[in-house]
PDB file of C-alpha atoms in Angstrom:
ATOM      1  CA  MET N   1     -43.868 -34.669  27.211  1.00  0.00           C
ATOM      2  CA  THR N   2     -44.994 -38.066  26.130  1.00  0.00           C
ATOM      3  CA  ALA N   3     -46.430 -39.276  22.846  1.00  0.00           C
ATOM      4  CA  THR N   4     -48.023 -36.043  21.710  1.00  0.00           C
ATOM      5  CA  ALA N   5     -46.979 -32.401  21.567  1.00  0.00           C
ATOM      6  CA  ARG N   6     -49.020 -31.359  24.542  1.00  0.00           C
ATOM      7  CA  ILE N   7     -49.859 -27.918  25.789  1.00  0.00           C
ATOM      8  CA  VAL N   8     -48.665 -29.075  29.216  1.00  0.00           C
ATOM      9  CA  ASP N   9     -45.193 -27.755  28.618  1.00  0.00           C
ATOM     10  CA  GLY N  10     -46.464 -24.243  28.877  1.00  0.00           C
ATOM     11  CA  VAL N  11     -45.628 -21.873  26.103  1.00  0.00           C
ATOM     12  CA  ARG N  12     -43.155 -23.543  23.924  1.00  0.00           C
ATOM     13  CA  ALA N  13     -41.873 -27.106  23.758  1.00  0.00           C
ATOM     14  CA  GLU N  14     -38.651 -28.442  22.349  1.00  0.00           C
ATOM     15  CA  GLY N  15     -36.106 -31.092  23.201  1.00  0.00           C
ATOM     16  CA  LEU N  16     -32.391 -31.093  22.659  1.00  0.00           C
ATOM     17  CA  GLY N  17     -32.655 -33.128  19.467  1.00  0.00           C
ATOM     18  CA  ASN N  18     -30.961 -31.635  16.432  1.00  0.00           C
ATOM     19  CA  GLY N  19     -31.125 -28.158  17.933  1.00  0.00           C
ATOM     20  CA  ARG N  20     -28.495 -28.804  20.566  1.00  0.00           C
ATOM     21  CA  ASN N  21     -25.694 -27.057  18.706  1.00  0.00           C
ATOM     22  CA  GLN N  22     -27.781 -23.878  18.630  1.00  0.00           C
ATOM     23  CA  VAL N  23     -27.846 -23.608  22.424  1.00  0.00           C
ATOM     24  CA  ALA N  24     -24.929 -25.765  23.604  1.00  0.00           C
ATOM     25  CA  GLY N  25     -22.584 -22.892  24.418  1.00  0.00           C
ATOM     26  CA  ARG N  26     -25.093 -20.617  26.099  1.00  0.00           C
ATOM     27  CA  PRO N  27     -24.579 -20.024  29.819  1.00  0.00           C
ATOM     28  CA  VAL N  28     -26.847 -21.989  32.127  1.00  0.00           C
ATOM     29  CA  HIS N  29     -27.995 -19.828  35.039  1.00  0.00           C
ATOM     30  CA  THR N  30     -28.594 -21.525  38.381  1.00  0.00           C
ATOM     31  CA  PHE N  31     -31.723 -20.446  40.275  1.00  0.00           C
ATOM     32  CA  GLU N  32     -33.745 -22.018  43.040  1.00  0.00           C
ATOM     33  CA  VAL N  33     -37.467 -22.385  43.615  1.00  0.00           C
ATOM     34  CA  LEU N  34     -38.798 -19.816  46.073  1.00  0.00           C
ATOM     35  CA  ARG N  35     -42.462 -20.790  45.933  1.00  0.00           C
ATOM     36  CA  SER N  36     -45.191 -22.033  43.630  1.00  0.00           C
ATOM     37  CA  GLU N  37     -48.889 -21.241  43.439  1.00  0.00           C
ATOM     38  CA  GLU N  38     -51.911 -22.460  41.536  1.00  0.00           C
ATOM     39  CA  VAL N  39     -53.119 -19.854  39.040  1.00  0.00           C
ATOM     40  CA  THR N  40     -55.951 -22.057  37.767  1.00  0.00           C
ATOM     41  CA  SER N  41     -56.645 -25.783  38.034  1.00  0.00           C
ATOM     42  CA  HIS N  42     -54.507 -26.194  34.890  1.00  0.00           C
ATOM     43  CA  MET N  43     -51.796 -23.589  35.446  1.00  0.00           C
ATOM     44  CA  VAL N  44     -49.044 -23.316  38.046  1.00  0.00           C
ATOM     45  CA  ARG N  45     -46.822 -20.298  38.681  1.00  0.00           C
ATOM     46  CA  VAL N  46     -43.296 -21.125  39.812  1.00  0.00           C
ATOM     47  CA  VAL N  47     -41.305 -18.243  41.311  1.00  0.00           C
ATOM     48  CA  LEU N  48     -37.525 -18.524  41.135  1.00  0.00           C
ATOM     49  CA  GLY N  49     -34.760 -16.601  42.881  1.00  0.00           C
ATOM     50  CA  GLY N  50     -31.255 -17.055  44.157  1.00  0.00           C
ATOM     51  CA  SER N  51     -27.858 -16.437  42.634  1.00  0.00           C
ATOM     52  CA  GLY N  52     -29.024 -16.810  39.040  1.00  0.00           C
ATOM     53  CA  PHE N  53     -29.589 -13.072  38.878  1.00  0.00           C
ATOM     54  CA  ASP N  54     -25.845 -12.600  39.168  1.00  0.00           C
ATOM     55  CA  THR N  55     -25.599 -13.611  35.476  1.00  0.00           C
ATOM     56  CA  PHE N  56     -29.190 -13.269  34.227  1.00  0.00           C
ATOM     57  CA  THR N  57     -30.354 -10.027  32.585  1.00  0.00           C
ATOM     58  CA  PRO N  58     -34.124  -9.730  31.923  1.00  0.00           C
ATOM     59  CA  SER N  59     -35.280  -9.054  28.373  1.00  0.00           C
ATOM     60  CA  GLU N  60     -37.258  -5.999  27.303  1.00  0.00           C
ATOM     61  CA  PHE N  61     -39.535  -8.114  25.120  1.00  0.00           C
ATOM     62  CA  THR N  62     -43.012  -9.033  26.322  1.00  0.00           C
ATOM     63  CA  ASP N  63     -42.679 -12.516  24.839  1.00  0.00           C
ATOM     64  CA  SER N  64     -39.420 -13.040  26.726  1.00  0.00           C
ATOM     65  CA  TYR N  65     -38.676 -16.709  27.174  1.00  0.00           C
ATOM     66  CA  VAL N  66     -36.142 -18.941  28.865  1.00  0.00           C
ATOM     67  CA  LYS N  67     -35.020 -22.496  28.255  1.00  0.00           C
ATOM     68  CA  LEU N  68     -35.637 -24.689  31.259  1.00  0.00           C
ATOM     69  CA  VAL N  69     -32.923 -27.344  31.549  1.00  0.00           C
ATOM     70  CA  VAL N  70     -34.518 -30.269  33.375  1.00  0.00           C
ATOM     71  CA  VAL N  71     -31.750 -32.223  35.092  1.00  0.00           C
ATOM     72  CA  ALA N  72     -32.176 -35.639  36.717  1.00  0.00           C
ATOM     73  CA  ASP N  73     -32.029 -35.560  40.509  1.00  0.00           C
ATOM     74  CA  ASP N  74     -29.068 -37.924  40.634  1.00  0.00           C
ATOM     75  CA  VAL N  75     -26.831 -35.809  38.376  1.00  0.00           C
ATOM     76  CA  ASP N  76     -24.045 -34.053  40.329  1.00  0.00           C
ATOM     77  CA  VAL N  77     -24.260 -30.667  38.650  1.00  0.00           C
ATOM     78  CA  ALA N  78     -21.620 -29.223  40.996  1.00  0.00           C
ATOM     79  CA  GLY N  79     -19.101 -31.621  39.533  1.00  0.00           C
ATOM     80  CA  LEU N  80     -19.702 -30.636  35.900  1.00  0.00           C
ATOM     81  CA  LEU N  81     -17.420 -28.478  33.767  1.00  0.00           C
ATOM     82  CA  ARG N  82     -17.608 -24.738  34.471  1.00  0.00           C
ATOM     83  CA  PRO N  83     -18.830 -22.300  33.323  1.00  0.00           C
ATOM     84  CA  LEU N  84     -22.023 -24.328  33.140  1.00  0.00           C
ATOM     85  CA  THR N  85     -23.486 -24.747  29.624  1.00  0.00           C
ATOM     86  CA  LEU N  86     -25.254 -27.603  27.844  1.00  0.00           C
ATOM     87  CA  ASP N  87     -21.798 -28.763  26.795  1.00  0.00           C
ATOM     88  CA  SER N  88     -21.130 -29.459  30.472  1.00  0.00           C
ATOM     89  CA  PHE N  89     -23.638 -32.342  30.289  1.00  0.00           C
ATOM     90  CA  ALA N  90     -22.245 -33.819  27.051  1.00  0.00           C
ATOM     91  CA  ASP N  91     -20.294 -36.677  28.678  1.00  0.00           C
ATOM     92  CA  LEU N  92     -23.222 -37.951  30.718  1.00  0.00           C
ATOM     93  CA  PRO N  93     -24.914 -41.204  29.665  1.00  0.00           C
ATOM     94  CA  ALA N  94     -27.826 -40.792  27.261  1.00  0.00           C
ATOM     95  CA  ALA N  95     -30.331 -41.571  30.007  1.00  0.00           C
ATOM     96  CA  LYS N  96     -28.918 -38.730  32.115  1.00  0.00           C
ATOM     97  CA  GLN N  97     -28.933 -36.058  29.413  1.00  0.00           C
ATOM     98  CA  PRO N  98     -31.038 -33.038  30.387  1.00  0.00           C
ATOM     99  CA  VAL N  99     -34.314 -32.226  28.697  1.00  0.00           C
ATOM    100  CA  VAL N 100     -34.831 -28.651  27.504  1.00  0.00           C
ATOM    101  CA  ARG N 101     -38.204 -26.915  27.467  1.00  0.00           C
ATOM    102  CA  THR N 102     -38.893 -23.315  26.421  1.00  0.00           C
ATOM    103  CA  LEU N 103     -41.164 -21.260  28.658  1.00  0.00           C
ATOM    104  CA  THR N 104     -42.352 -17.672  28.677  1.00  0.00           C
ATOM    105  CA  VAL N 105     -41.290 -15.416  31.525  1.00  0.00           C
ATOM    106  CA  ARG N 106     -44.444 -14.078  33.170  1.00  0.00           C
ATOM    107  CA  ARG N 107     -42.532 -11.585  35.314  1.00  0.00           C
ATOM    108  CA  ALA N 108     -38.893 -10.735  35.966  1.00  0.00           C
ATOM    109  CA  ASP N 109     -38.103  -8.439  38.902  1.00  0.00           C
ATOM    110  CA  PRO N 110     -34.382  -7.663  39.188  1.00  0.00           C
ATOM    111  CA  ALA N 111     -34.923  -5.584  42.331  1.00  0.00           C
ATOM    112  CA  ALA N 112     -36.624  -8.485  44.128  1.00  0.00           C
ATOM    113  CA  ARG N 113     -34.396 -10.946  42.235  1.00  0.00           C
ATOM    114  CA  GLU N 114     -37.378 -13.045  41.251  1.00  0.00           C
ATOM    115  CA  ILE N 115     -38.603 -14.670  38.033  1.00  0.00           C
ATOM    116  CA  ALA N 116     -42.161 -15.964  37.714  1.00  0.00           C
ATOM    117  CA  ILE N 117     -42.987 -18.626  35.125  1.00  0.00           C
ATOM    118  CA  ASP N 118     -46.531 -19.815  34.430  1.00  0.00           C
ATOM    119  CA  VAL N 119     -46.773 -23.410  33.215  1.00  0.00           C
ATOM    120  CA  VAL N 120     -49.851 -25.239  31.951  1.00  0.00           C
ATOM    121  CA  VAL N 121     -50.101 -28.634  33.626  1.00  0.00           C
ATOM    122  CA  HIS N 122     -52.266 -31.690  32.992  1.00  0.00           C
ATOM    123  CA  GLY N 123     -51.629 -34.494  35.431  1.00  0.00           C
ATOM    124  CA  GLU N 124     -48.258 -36.163  35.037  1.00  0.00           C
ATOM    125  CA  HIS N 125     -47.785 -35.350  31.350  1.00  0.00           C
ATOM    126  CA  GLY N 126     -44.847 -33.320  30.104  1.00  0.00           C
ATOM    127  CA  ALA N 127     -41.406 -32.585  31.493  1.00  0.00           C
ATOM    128  CA  ALA N 128     -42.173 -28.932  32.255  1.00  0.00           C
ATOM    129  CA  GLY N 129     -45.623 -29.739  33.584  1.00  0.00           C
ATOM    130  CA  GLN N 130     -44.210 -32.344  35.948  1.00  0.00           C
ATOM    131  CA  TRP N 131     -41.479 -29.938  37.015  1.00  0.00           C
ATOM    132  CA  ALA N 132     -43.961 -27.166  37.796  1.00  0.00           C
ATOM    133  CA  ALA N 133     -46.393 -29.450  39.592  1.00  0.00           C
ATOM    134  CA  THR N 134     -43.703 -30.884  41.871  1.00  0.00           C
ATOM    135  CA  ALA N 135     -41.473 -27.812  42.373  1.00  0.00           C
ATOM    136  CA  GLU N 136     -40.406 -27.405  46.000  1.00  0.00           C
ATOM    137  CA  PRO N 137     -38.755 -24.402  47.717  1.00  0.00           C
ATOM    138  CA  GLY N 138     -34.970 -24.690  47.609  1.00  0.00           C
ATOM    139  CA  GLN N 139     -34.964 -26.966  44.561  1.00  0.00           C
ATOM    140  CA  PRO N 140     -32.258 -25.929  42.051  1.00  0.00           C
ATOM    141  CA  VAL N 141     -33.481 -24.755  38.636  1.00  0.00           C
ATOM    142  CA  TYR N 142     -31.318 -24.298  35.546  1.00  0.00           C
ATOM    143  CA  LEU N 143     -32.232 -21.762  32.868  1.00  0.00           C
ATOM    144  CA  MET N 144     -30.756 -20.455  29.632  1.00  0.00           C
ATOM    145  CA  GLY N 145     -31.681 -17.134  28.117  1.00  0.00           C
ATOM    146  CA  PRO N 146     -33.633 -14.989  28.046  1.00  0.00           C
ATOM    147  CA  SER N 147     -34.630 -14.403  24.433  1.00  0.00           C
ATOM    148  CA  GLY N 148     -37.600 -12.725  22.781  1.00  0.00           C
ATOM    149  CA  ALA N 149     -38.693 -10.751  19.742  1.00  0.00           C
ATOM    150  CA  TYR N 150     -42.026  -9.000  20.355  1.00  0.00           C
ATOM    151  CA  ALA N 151     -43.222  -5.999  22.312  1.00  0.00           C
ATOM    152  CA  PRO N 152     -46.180  -3.686  21.657  1.00  0.00           C
ATOM    153  CA  ASP N 153     -45.237  -0.889  19.283  1.00  0.00           C
ATOM    154  CA  PRO N 154     -46.679   2.502  20.309  1.00  0.00           C
ATOM    155  CA  ALA N 155     -46.743   3.471  16.625  1.00  0.00           C
ATOM    156  CA  ALA N 156     -49.518   0.943  15.926  1.00  0.00           C
ATOM    157  CA  ASP N 157     -53.054   2.281  15.668  1.00  0.00           C
ATOM    158  CA  TRP N 158     -54.479  -0.871  17.229  1.00  0.00           C
ATOM    159  CA  HIS N 159     -53.396  -4.277  18.508  1.00  0.00           C
ATOM    160  CA  LEU N 160     -54.647  -7.789  17.770  1.00  0.00           C
ATOM    161  CA  LEU N 161     -53.506 -10.538  20.141  1.00  0.00           C
ATOM    162  CA  ALA N 162     -54.712 -14.137  20.027  1.00  0.00           C
ATOM    163  CA  GLY N 163     -53.680 -17.546  21.261  1.00  0.00           C
ATOM    164  CA  ASP N 164     -54.468 -20.558  23.402  1.00  0.00           C
ATOM    165  CA  GLU N 165     -53.288 -21.344  26.937  1.00  0.00           C
ATOM    166  CA  SER N 166     -49.716 -21.689  25.731  1.00  0.00           C
ATOM    167  CA  ALA N 167     -49.687 -18.013  24.717  1.00  0.00           C
ATOM    168  CA  LEU N 168     -51.515 -16.705  27.778  1.00  0.00           C
ATOM    169  CA  PRO N 169     -48.395 -15.653  29.760  1.00  0.00           C
ATOM    170  CA  ALA N 170     -46.991 -13.670  26.818  1.00  0.00           C
ATOM    171  CA  ILE N 171     -50.375 -12.066  26.105  1.00  0.00           C
ATOM    172  CA  SER N 172     -50.702 -11.129  29.785  1.00  0.00           C
ATOM    173  CA  VAL N 173     -47.335  -9.364  29.756  1.00  0.00           C
ATOM    174  CA  ALA N 174     -48.108  -7.607  26.471  1.00  0.00           C
ATOM    175  CA  LEU N 175     -51.399  -6.243  27.789  1.00  0.00           C
ATOM    176  CA  GLU N 176     -49.674  -4.801  30.829  1.00  0.00           C
ATOM    177  CA  ALA N 177     -47.161  -3.068  28.539  1.00  0.00           C
ATOM    178  CA  LEU N 178     -49.763  -1.355  26.361  1.00  0.00           C
ATOM    179  CA  PRO N 179     -50.218   2.391  26.831  1.00  0.00           C
ATOM    180  CA  ALA N 180     -53.346   3.496  28.653  1.00  0.00           C
ATOM    181  CA  ASN N 181     -54.920   4.833  25.443  1.00  0.00           C
ATOM    182  CA  ALA N 182     -54.274   1.669  23.416  1.00  0.00           C
ATOM    183  CA  ILE N 183     -57.006   0.175  21.255  1.00  0.00           C
ATOM    184  CA  GLY N 184     -57.223  -3.494  20.465  1.00  0.00           C
ATOM    185  CA  HIS N 185     -58.893  -6.873  20.537  1.00  0.00           C
ATOM    186  CA  VAL N 186     -57.688  -9.995  22.362  1.00  0.00           C
ATOM    187  CA  PHE N 187     -58.870 -13.573  21.817  1.00  0.00           C
ATOM    188  CA  ILE N 188     -57.848 -16.353  24.203  1.00  0.00           C
ATOM    189  CA  GLU N 189     -58.925 -19.957  23.668  1.00  0.00           C
ATOM    190  CA  THR N 190     -59.055 -22.201  26.741  1.00  0.00           C
ATOM    191  CA  ALA N 191     -60.693 -25.447  27.729  1.00  0.00           C
ATOM    192  CA  GLU N 192     -63.362 -23.955  29.970  1.00  0.00           C
ATOM    193  CA  PRO N 193     -64.387 -20.804  31.892  1.00  0.00           C
ATOM    194  CA  GLY N 194     -62.432 -22.016  34.919  1.00  0.00           C
ATOM    195  CA  ASP N 195     -59.225 -21.415  32.956  1.00  0.00           C
ATOM    196  CA  GLU N 196     -59.782 -17.652  32.770  1.00  0.00           C
ATOM    197  CA  ILE N 197     -57.376 -15.509  34.733  1.00  0.00           C
ATOM    198  CA  PRO N 198     -57.574 -11.819  35.652  1.00  0.00           C
ATOM    199  CA  LEU N 199     -55.931  -9.634  33.008  1.00  0.00           C
ATOM    200  CA  THR N 200     -54.852  -6.001  33.167  1.00  0.00           C
ATOM    201  CA  ALA N 201     -55.767  -4.280  29.901  1.00  0.00           C
ATOM    202  CA  PRO N 202     -56.443  -0.689  28.821  1.00  0.00           C
ATOM    203  CA  ASP N 203     -60.119   0.310  28.617  1.00  0.00           C
ATOM    204  CA  GLY N 204     -59.893   0.437  24.835  1.00  0.00           C
ATOM    205  CA  VAL N 205     -58.809  -3.209  24.533  1.00  0.00           C
ATOM    206  CA  GLN N 206     -61.557  -5.814  24.374  1.00  0.00           C
ATOM    207  CA  VAL N 207     -60.757  -9.282  25.748  1.00  0.00           C
ATOM    208  CA  ASP N 208     -62.794 -12.281  24.566  1.00  0.00           C
ATOM    209  CA  TRP N 209     -62.444 -15.758  26.035  1.00  0.00           C
ATOM    210  CA  ILE N 210     -63.299 -18.684  23.772  1.00  0.00           C
ATOM    211  CA  TYR N 211     -63.960 -22.199  25.107  1.00  0.00           C
ATOM    212  CA  ARG N 212     -63.211 -25.356  23.159  1.00  0.00           C
ATOM    213  CA  GLY N 213     -64.785 -27.676  25.727  1.00  0.00           C
ATOM    214  CA  GLY N 214     -61.738 -29.743  26.694  1.00  0.00           C
ATOM    215  CA  ARG N 215     -57.965 -30.066  26.633  1.00  0.00           C
ATOM    216  CA  ALA N 216     -56.466 -28.875  23.359  1.00  0.00           C
ATOM    217  CA  ASP N 217     -54.658 -32.159  22.788  1.00  0.00           C
ATOM    218  CA  LEU N 218     -57.683 -34.340  23.590  1.00  0.00           C
ATOM    219  CA  VAL N 219     -60.763 -32.664  22.109  1.00  0.00           C
ATOM    220  CA  GLY N 220     -62.182 -34.002  18.843  1.00  0.00           C
ATOM    221  CA  GLU N 221     -60.979 -32.864  15.446  1.00  0.00           C
ATOM    222  CA  ASP N 222     -64.078 -30.721  15.142  1.00  0.00           C
ATOM    223  CA  ARG N 223     -62.732 -28.469  17.934  1.00  0.00           C
ATOM    224  CA  ALA N 224     -59.008 -28.465  17.124  1.00  0.00           C
ATOM    225  CA  GLY N 225     -56.510 -27.789  14.359  1.00  0.00           C
ATOM    226  CA  ASP N 226     -58.296 -26.381  11.313  1.00  0.00           C
ATOM    227  CA  HIS N 227     -61.499 -26.235  13.358  1.00  0.00           C
ATOM    228  CA  ALA N 228     -60.182 -24.600  16.527  1.00  0.00           C
ATOM    229  CA  PRO N 229     -62.749 -22.055  17.809  1.00  0.00           C
ATOM    230  CA  LEU N 230     -60.019 -19.413  17.952  1.00  0.00           C
ATOM    231  CA  ILE N 231     -59.872 -19.302  14.144  1.00  0.00           C
ATOM    232  CA  GLU N 232     -63.477 -18.330  13.606  1.00  0.00           C
ATOM    233  CA  ALA N 233     -63.398 -15.895  16.518  1.00  0.00           C
ATOM    234  CA  VAL N 234     -60.498 -13.953  14.986  1.00  0.00           C
ATOM    235  CA  LYS N 235     -61.755 -14.111  11.401  1.00  0.00           C
ATOM    236  CA  SER N 236     -65.293 -13.015  12.234  1.00  0.00           C
ATOM    237  CA  ALA N 237     -64.273 -10.070  14.416  1.00  0.00           C
ATOM    238  CA  PRO N 238     -64.553  -6.528  13.038  1.00  0.00           C
ATOM    239  CA  TRP N 239     -61.311  -5.321  11.455  1.00  0.00           C
ATOM    240  CA  LEU N 240     -60.415  -1.937  12.872  1.00  0.00           C
ATOM    241  CA  PRO N 241     -59.058   0.932  10.752  1.00  0.00           C
ATOM    242  CA  GLY N 242     -55.405   1.976  10.763  1.00  0.00           C
ATOM    243  CA  GLN N 243     -52.134   0.119  11.239  1.00  0.00           C
ATOM    244  CA  VAL N 244     -52.492  -3.066  13.276  1.00  0.00           C
ATOM    245  CA  GLN N 245     -49.794  -4.889  15.204  1.00  0.00           C
ATOM    246  CA  VAL N 246     -50.490  -8.608  15.502  1.00  0.00           C
ATOM    247  CA  PHE N 247     -49.374 -11.190  18.041  1.00  0.00           C
ATOM    248  CA  ILE N 248     -50.835 -14.675  17.434  1.00  0.00           C
ATOM    249  CA  HIS N 249     -49.287 -17.819  18.907  1.00  0.00           C
ATOM    250  CA  GLY N 250     -50.515 -21.258  19.923  1.00  0.00           C
ATOM    251  CA  GLU N 251     -51.228 -24.624  18.320  1.00  0.00           C
ATOM    252  CA  ALA N 252     -49.379 -24.701  15.011  1.00  0.00           C
ATOM    253  CA  GLN N 253     -52.099 -26.054  12.738  1.00  0.00           C
ATOM    254  CA  ALA N 254     -54.568 -23.402  13.826  1.00  0.00           C
ATOM    255  CA  VAL N 255     -52.013 -20.599  13.840  1.00  0.00           C
ATOM    256  CA  MET N 256     -49.710 -21.323  10.897  1.00  0.00           C
ATOM    257  CA  HIS N 257     -52.145 -22.852   8.436  1.00  0.00           C
ATOM    258  CA  ASN N 258     -55.218 -20.790   9.232  1.00  0.00           C
ATOM    259  CA  LEU N 259     -54.636 -17.526  11.094  1.00  0.00           C
ATOM    260  CA  ARG N 260     -51.308 -16.586   9.549  1.00  0.00           C
ATOM    261  CA  PRO N 261     -52.640 -16.737   5.948  1.00  0.00           C
ATOM    262  CA  TYR N 262     -55.665 -14.725   7.067  1.00  0.00           C
ATOM    263  CA  ILE N 263     -53.486 -12.005   8.626  1.00  0.00           C
ATOM    264  CA  ARG N 264     -50.651 -11.897   6.094  1.00  0.00           C
ATOM    265  CA  LYS N 265     -52.569 -12.500   2.856  1.00  0.00           C
ATOM    266  CA  ASP N 266     -56.238 -11.702   3.361  1.00  0.00           C
ATOM    267  CA  ARG N 267     -55.611  -8.689   5.605  1.00  0.00           C
ATOM    268  CA  GLU N 268     -52.255  -7.836   3.953  1.00  0.00           C
ATOM    269  CA  VAL N 269     -50.437  -7.178   7.216  1.00  0.00           C
ATOM    270  CA  ALA N 270     -46.699  -6.752   6.583  1.00  0.00           C
ATOM    271  CA  ALA N 271     -44.294  -9.131   8.304  1.00  0.00           C
ATOM    272  CA  LYS N 272     -42.785  -6.380  10.467  1.00  0.00           C
ATOM    273  CA  TRP N 273     -46.201  -5.824  12.056  1.00  0.00           C
ATOM    274  CA  ALA N 274     -46.974  -9.504  12.665  1.00  0.00           C
ATOM    275  CA  SER N 275     -45.556 -11.926  15.235  1.00  0.00           C
ATOM    276  CA  ILE N 276     -47.213 -15.230  14.337  1.00  0.00           C
ATOM    277  CA  SER N 277     -45.892 -18.680  15.181  1.00  0.00           C
ATOM    278  CA  GLY N 278     -46.814 -22.094  16.490  1.00  0.00           C
ATOM    279  CA  TYR N 279     -45.751 -22.895  20.044  1.00  0.00           C
ATOM    280  CA  TRP N 280     -46.734 -26.567  19.799  1.00  0.00           C
ATOM    281  CA  ARG N 281     -48.552 -28.931  17.457  1.00  0.00           C
ATOM    282  CA  ARG N 282     -51.258 -31.426  18.225  1.00  0.00           C
ATOM    283  CA  GLY N 283     -50.135 -34.997  17.631  1.00  0.00           C
ATOM    284  CA  ARG N 284     -46.421 -34.179  17.623  1.00  0.00           C
ATOM    285  CA  THR N 285     -43.667 -34.794  20.095  1.00  0.00           C
ATOM    286  CA  GLU N 286     -41.340 -31.901  20.867  1.00  0.00           C
ATOM    287  CA  GLU N 287     -38.637 -33.292  18.610  1.00  0.00           C
ATOM    288  CA  THR N 288     -40.932 -33.992  15.652  1.00  0.00           C
ATOM    289  CA  PHE N 289     -42.546 -30.592  16.105  1.00  0.00           C
ATOM    290  CA  ARG N 290     -39.151 -28.943  15.782  1.00  0.00           C
ATOM    291  CA  GLN N 291     -38.521 -30.948  12.622  1.00  0.00           C
ATOM    292  CA  TRP N 292     -41.940 -29.985  11.287  1.00  0.00           C
ATOM    293  CA  LYS N 293     -41.153 -26.296  11.827  1.00  0.00           C
ATOM    294  CA  LYS N 294     -37.854 -26.654   9.982  1.00  0.00           C
ATOM    295  CA  GLU N 295     -39.569 -28.394   7.073  1.00  0.00           C
ATOM    296  CA  LEU N 296     -42.283 -25.732   6.953  1.00  0.00           C
ATOM    297  CA  ALA N 297     -39.703 -22.929   6.930  1.00  0.00           C
ATOM    298  CA  ALA N 298     -37.721 -24.651   4.182  1.00  0.00           C
ATOM    299  CA  ALA N 299     -40.826 -25.210   2.078  1.00  0.00           C
ATOM    300  CA  GLU N 300     -41.880 -21.582   2.451  1.00  0.00           C
ATOM    301  CA  ALA N 301     -38.386 -20.384   1.578  1.00  0.00           C
ATOM    302  CA  ALA N 302     -38.413 -22.540  -1.558  1.00  0.00           C
ATOM    303  CA  THR N 303     -41.814 -21.223  -2.526  1.00  0.00           C
ATOM    304  CA  GLY N 304     -40.661 -17.656  -2.026  1.00  0.00           C
ATOM    305  CA  ALA N 305     -37.610 -18.257  -4.173  1.00  0.00           C
ATOM    306  CA  ALA N 306     -39.766 -19.768  -6.901  1.00  0.00           C
ATOM    307  CA  ASP N 307     -42.038 -16.742  -6.819  1.00  0.00           C
TER     308      ASP N 307
END
């Protein structure tokens, strides 16, 4: 990524920054690019395979994600300390340090030994976007993970899922995991109709596409942040009876400062039934976005303690 926290890095975006100690000792799995394909004009699917499956175990969560370790071409990874972790790169010059980006797993097939990752791309912006746009068969790929925390709960009476392009892979997987008799409503905000993709959803789940009219990081303030079309779409939709399970992820201002209060306070949905978080924030770099999330969490914890 460059000067702003762009959606181009797919689902989630974060650099090493102050979070390095949290992931430094995790194993880094070595895959290779098998193929890539254009899902839409703004999304590329990169399919990975190779020996990485010897140490990689897919997650059962539908928001399963991996950390892509982007390594410079001139770094001799074979000569680094084994087993390979982020610590293995610690002695490299600052300019050669890897960049880490967090991306949702669209599909993991242990039998075929393949992982598919969908990445939103916009030109040459973003480390993950550039990686996806230029991925070539045989190219080595380094991943950590997987991790995850959400999957559709069959005990829920209905499901509410919402997000922008950054959440589309996770929403796609969740829809495919819903039981055939599931009831729900899905809202997906994209730039334009050309960004729609085919989705597999039960007959009882309604899918609505909302268009903001441009890239999420470039449209005017009247179509982003507190004014993102996704907010009004979710708030104005009929609220179904019974216990809801919520999955809402995307641009942090729209999600954390608008949709989360609506779900948690106005609709009184308990935390255990709500997976709500920002994947990126307009106007922020990856590193400053991470810091913003830490500050928000600390402020909310202090408020809770005061209450």
